[in-house]
Coordinates of C-alpha atoms in Angstrom, one line a residue:
X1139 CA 96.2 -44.7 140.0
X1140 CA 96.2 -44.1 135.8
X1141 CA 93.4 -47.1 136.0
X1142 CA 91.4 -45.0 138.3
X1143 CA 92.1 -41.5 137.0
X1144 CA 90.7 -42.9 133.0
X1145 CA 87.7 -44.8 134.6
X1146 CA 86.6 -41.3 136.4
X1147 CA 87.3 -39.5 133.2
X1148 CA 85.1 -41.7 130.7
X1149 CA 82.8 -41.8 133.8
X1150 CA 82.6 -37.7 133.4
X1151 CA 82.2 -37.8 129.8
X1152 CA 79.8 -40.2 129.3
X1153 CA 77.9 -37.8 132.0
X1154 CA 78.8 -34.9 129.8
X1155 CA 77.8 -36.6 126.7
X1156 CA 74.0 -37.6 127.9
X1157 CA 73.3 -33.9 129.1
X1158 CA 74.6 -32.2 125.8
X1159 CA 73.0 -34.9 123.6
X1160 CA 69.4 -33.6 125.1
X1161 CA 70.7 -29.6 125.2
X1162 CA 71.2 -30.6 121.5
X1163 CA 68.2 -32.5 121.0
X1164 CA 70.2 -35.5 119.7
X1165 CA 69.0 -37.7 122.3
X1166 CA 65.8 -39.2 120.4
X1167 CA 65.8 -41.9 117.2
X1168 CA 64.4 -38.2 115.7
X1169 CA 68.0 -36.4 115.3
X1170 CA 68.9 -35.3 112.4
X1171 CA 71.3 -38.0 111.1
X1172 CA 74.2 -35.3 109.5
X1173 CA 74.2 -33.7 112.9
X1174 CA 75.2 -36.7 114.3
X1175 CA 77.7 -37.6 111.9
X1176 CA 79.2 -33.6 112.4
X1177 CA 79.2 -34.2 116.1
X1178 CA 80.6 -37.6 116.2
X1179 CA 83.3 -36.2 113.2
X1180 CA 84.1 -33.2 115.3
X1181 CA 84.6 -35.2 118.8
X1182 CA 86.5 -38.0 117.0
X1183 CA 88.9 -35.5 115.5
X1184 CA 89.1 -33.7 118.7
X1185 CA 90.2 -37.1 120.6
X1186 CA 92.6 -37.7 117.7
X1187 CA 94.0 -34.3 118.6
X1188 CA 94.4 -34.8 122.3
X1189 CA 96.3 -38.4 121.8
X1190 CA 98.3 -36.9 119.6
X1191 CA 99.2 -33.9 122.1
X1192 CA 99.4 -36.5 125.0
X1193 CA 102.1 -38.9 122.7
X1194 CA 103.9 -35.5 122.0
X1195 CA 104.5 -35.1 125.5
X1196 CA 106.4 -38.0 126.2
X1197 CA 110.1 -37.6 126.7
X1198 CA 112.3 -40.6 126.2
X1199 CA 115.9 -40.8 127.6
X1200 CA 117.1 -43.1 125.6
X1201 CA 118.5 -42.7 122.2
X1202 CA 116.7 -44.6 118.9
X1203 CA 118.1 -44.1 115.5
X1204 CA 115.9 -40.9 114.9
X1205 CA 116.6 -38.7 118.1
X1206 CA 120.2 -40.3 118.1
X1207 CA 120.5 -38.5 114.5
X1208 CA 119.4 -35.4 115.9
X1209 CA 121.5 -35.1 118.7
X1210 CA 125.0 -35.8 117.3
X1211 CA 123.6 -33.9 114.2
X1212 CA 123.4 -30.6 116.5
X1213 CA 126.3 -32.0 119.1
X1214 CA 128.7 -31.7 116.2
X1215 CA 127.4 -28.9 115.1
X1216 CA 127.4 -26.7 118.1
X1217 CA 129.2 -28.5 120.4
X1218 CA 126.5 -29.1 122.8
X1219 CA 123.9 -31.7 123.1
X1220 CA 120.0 -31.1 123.4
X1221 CA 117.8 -32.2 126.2
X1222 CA 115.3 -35.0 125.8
X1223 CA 113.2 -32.3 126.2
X1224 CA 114.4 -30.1 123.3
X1225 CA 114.3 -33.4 121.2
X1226 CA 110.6 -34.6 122.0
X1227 CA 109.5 -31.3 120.9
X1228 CA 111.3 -31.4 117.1
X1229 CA 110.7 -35.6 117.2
X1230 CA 108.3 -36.0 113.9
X1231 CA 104.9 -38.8 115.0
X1232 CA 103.3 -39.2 112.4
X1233 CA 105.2 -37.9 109.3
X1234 CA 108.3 -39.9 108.3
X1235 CA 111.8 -38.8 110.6
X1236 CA 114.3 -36.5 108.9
X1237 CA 117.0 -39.0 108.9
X1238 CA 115.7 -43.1 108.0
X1239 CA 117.5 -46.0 108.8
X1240 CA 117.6 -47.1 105.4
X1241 CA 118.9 -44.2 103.8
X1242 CA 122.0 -44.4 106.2
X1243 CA 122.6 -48.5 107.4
X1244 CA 123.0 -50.0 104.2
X1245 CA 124.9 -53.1 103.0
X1246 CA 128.2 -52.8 101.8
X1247 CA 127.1 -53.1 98.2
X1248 CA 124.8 -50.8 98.1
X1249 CA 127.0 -48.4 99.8
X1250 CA 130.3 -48.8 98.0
X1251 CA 128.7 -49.3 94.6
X1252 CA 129.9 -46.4 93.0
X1253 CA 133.4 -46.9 94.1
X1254 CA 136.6 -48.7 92.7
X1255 CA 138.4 -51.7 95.0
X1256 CA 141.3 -48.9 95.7
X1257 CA 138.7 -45.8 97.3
X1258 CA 137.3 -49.1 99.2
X1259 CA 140.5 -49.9 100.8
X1260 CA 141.4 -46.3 101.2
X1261 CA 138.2 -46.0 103.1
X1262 CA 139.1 -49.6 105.2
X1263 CA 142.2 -48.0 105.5
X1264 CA 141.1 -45.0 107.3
X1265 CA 138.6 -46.9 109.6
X1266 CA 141.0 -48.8 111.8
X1267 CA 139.8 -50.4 114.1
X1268 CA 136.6 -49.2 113.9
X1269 CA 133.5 -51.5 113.9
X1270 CA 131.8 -49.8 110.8
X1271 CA 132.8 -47.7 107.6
X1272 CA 131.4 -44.5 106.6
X1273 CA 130.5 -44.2 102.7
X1274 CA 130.1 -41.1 101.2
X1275 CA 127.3 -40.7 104.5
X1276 CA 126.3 -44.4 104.5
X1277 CA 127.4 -46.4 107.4
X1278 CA 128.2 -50.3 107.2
X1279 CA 128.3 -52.2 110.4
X1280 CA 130.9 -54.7 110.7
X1281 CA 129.5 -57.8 112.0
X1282 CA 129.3 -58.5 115.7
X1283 CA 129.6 -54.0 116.4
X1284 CA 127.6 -53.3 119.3
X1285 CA 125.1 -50.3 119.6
X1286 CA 127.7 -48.7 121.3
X1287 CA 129.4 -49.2 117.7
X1288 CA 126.2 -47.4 115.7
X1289 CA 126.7 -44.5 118.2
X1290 CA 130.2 -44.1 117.6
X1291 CA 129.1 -44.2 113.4
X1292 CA 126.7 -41.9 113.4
X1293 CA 129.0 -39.4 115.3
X1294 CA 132.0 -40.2 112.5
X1295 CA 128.9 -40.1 110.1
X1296 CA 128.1 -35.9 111.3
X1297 CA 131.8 -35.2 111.2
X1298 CA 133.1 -37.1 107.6
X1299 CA 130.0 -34.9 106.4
X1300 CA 131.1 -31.8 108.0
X1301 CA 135.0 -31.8 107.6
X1302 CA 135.9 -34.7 105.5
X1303 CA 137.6 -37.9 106.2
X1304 CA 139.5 -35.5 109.3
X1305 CA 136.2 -36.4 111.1
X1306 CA 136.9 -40.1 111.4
X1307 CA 139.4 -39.2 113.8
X1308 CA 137.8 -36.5 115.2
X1309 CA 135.2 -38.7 116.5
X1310 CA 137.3 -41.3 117.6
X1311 CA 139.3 -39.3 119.8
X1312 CA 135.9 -37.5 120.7
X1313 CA 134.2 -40.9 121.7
X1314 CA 134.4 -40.2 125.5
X1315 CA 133.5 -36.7 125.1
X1316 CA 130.4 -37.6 123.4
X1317 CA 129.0 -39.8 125.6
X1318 CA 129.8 -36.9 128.7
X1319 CA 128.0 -34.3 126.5
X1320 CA 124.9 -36.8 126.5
X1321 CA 125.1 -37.5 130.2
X1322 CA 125.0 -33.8 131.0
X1323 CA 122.7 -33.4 129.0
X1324 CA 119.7 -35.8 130.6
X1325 CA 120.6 -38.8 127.9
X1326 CA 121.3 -42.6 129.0
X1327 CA 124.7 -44.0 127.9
X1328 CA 123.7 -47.4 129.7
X1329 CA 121.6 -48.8 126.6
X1330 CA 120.0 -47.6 123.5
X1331 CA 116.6 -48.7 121.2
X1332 CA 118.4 -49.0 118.0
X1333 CA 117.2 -51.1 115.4
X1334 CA 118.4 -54.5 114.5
X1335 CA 121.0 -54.1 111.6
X1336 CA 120.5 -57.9 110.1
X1337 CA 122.6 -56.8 107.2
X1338 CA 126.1 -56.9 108.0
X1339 CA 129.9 -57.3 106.3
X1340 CA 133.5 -58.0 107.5
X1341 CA 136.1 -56.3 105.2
X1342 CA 139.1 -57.8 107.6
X1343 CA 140.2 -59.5 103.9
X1344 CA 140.0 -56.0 102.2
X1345 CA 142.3 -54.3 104.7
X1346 CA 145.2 -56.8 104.3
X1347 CA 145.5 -56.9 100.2

């Protein structure tokens, strides 16, 4: 059916295009070679606008790293989570997202440079049982955490932001609640499009000294 609908459409314009190229007198090896070039300028930026309305439209129900950011963002927040919809609308296309991956999964090195070995173990400390650590709004994936695990960060990561290291727990105990919230709200808890995190640490050691 989409196969059919384009081949009528460039069928139409390609119609459209021979009747205004002889309205406009462009037809002939005569034409005024900048009028060309304006015409073919104007309809290429015109396509370029109605792909980029057509991507725009899309709504995704699963969560990647960008519209995951922006929905535990608000959820905490507000307490309530947008709609795919609502999301598609504020998702960025072509300019960079608010929130990158690199500026929040980093390695443990990175992230707990500016820190001393005790404010490292406090922060082990205060993890659990958790599959990552959140630094001072960096998050460090333990190795083998699931994206179940990155979810579950980036909701501790809104909270410790908002409230302190009180949100660690917050958003533990919140876990189950989060993932309601996101159901409700249109969302699929089943699987995500998160990025490969290749970069990963175990601080099992750190905990026990």
């Amino acid at each position: 059916k989409g196969e059919a609908q384009i081949a009528v459409v460039d069928l139409v314009g390609l119609l459209i295009g021979l009747v205004a190229s002889k309205k406009l007198g462009v037809a002939s090896t005569q034409a005024n070679p900048r009028v060309l070039l304006a015409i073919y300028g104007s309809l290429s930026l015109l396509e370029i606008c109605a792909m980029y309305r057509e991507i725009a439209c899309v709504v995704f129900r699963q969560l990647n790293f960008e519209r995951a950011t922006l929905v535990v963002d608000e959820y905490v927040e507000n307490g309530v989570c947008p709609s795919p919809r609502d999301i598609a609308r504020r998702e960025r296309i072509l300019r960079r997202p608010r929130t990158t991956r690199t500026s929040v999964l980093r390695p443990l090195m990175i992230a707990a440079s500016g820190m001393s070995r005790e404010e490292l173990d406090r922060h082990v400390a205060l993890a659990s049982t958790d599959d990552f650590l959140v630094l001072d709004g960096s998050i460090v994936l333990r190795d083998g955490a699931t994206d179940d695990a990155l979810l579950d960060a980036l909701h501790a990561r809104a909270r410790t932001l908002r409230v302190g290291n009180e949100g660690l727990r917050a958003a533990r105990s919140g876990r189950e609640a989060l993932r309601t919230a996101l159901r409700e709200a249109g969302w699929s808890t089943q699987s995500f499009m998160f990025p490969e995190v290749q970069v990963r640490a175990d601080w099992g050691e750190t905990s026990k000294s």
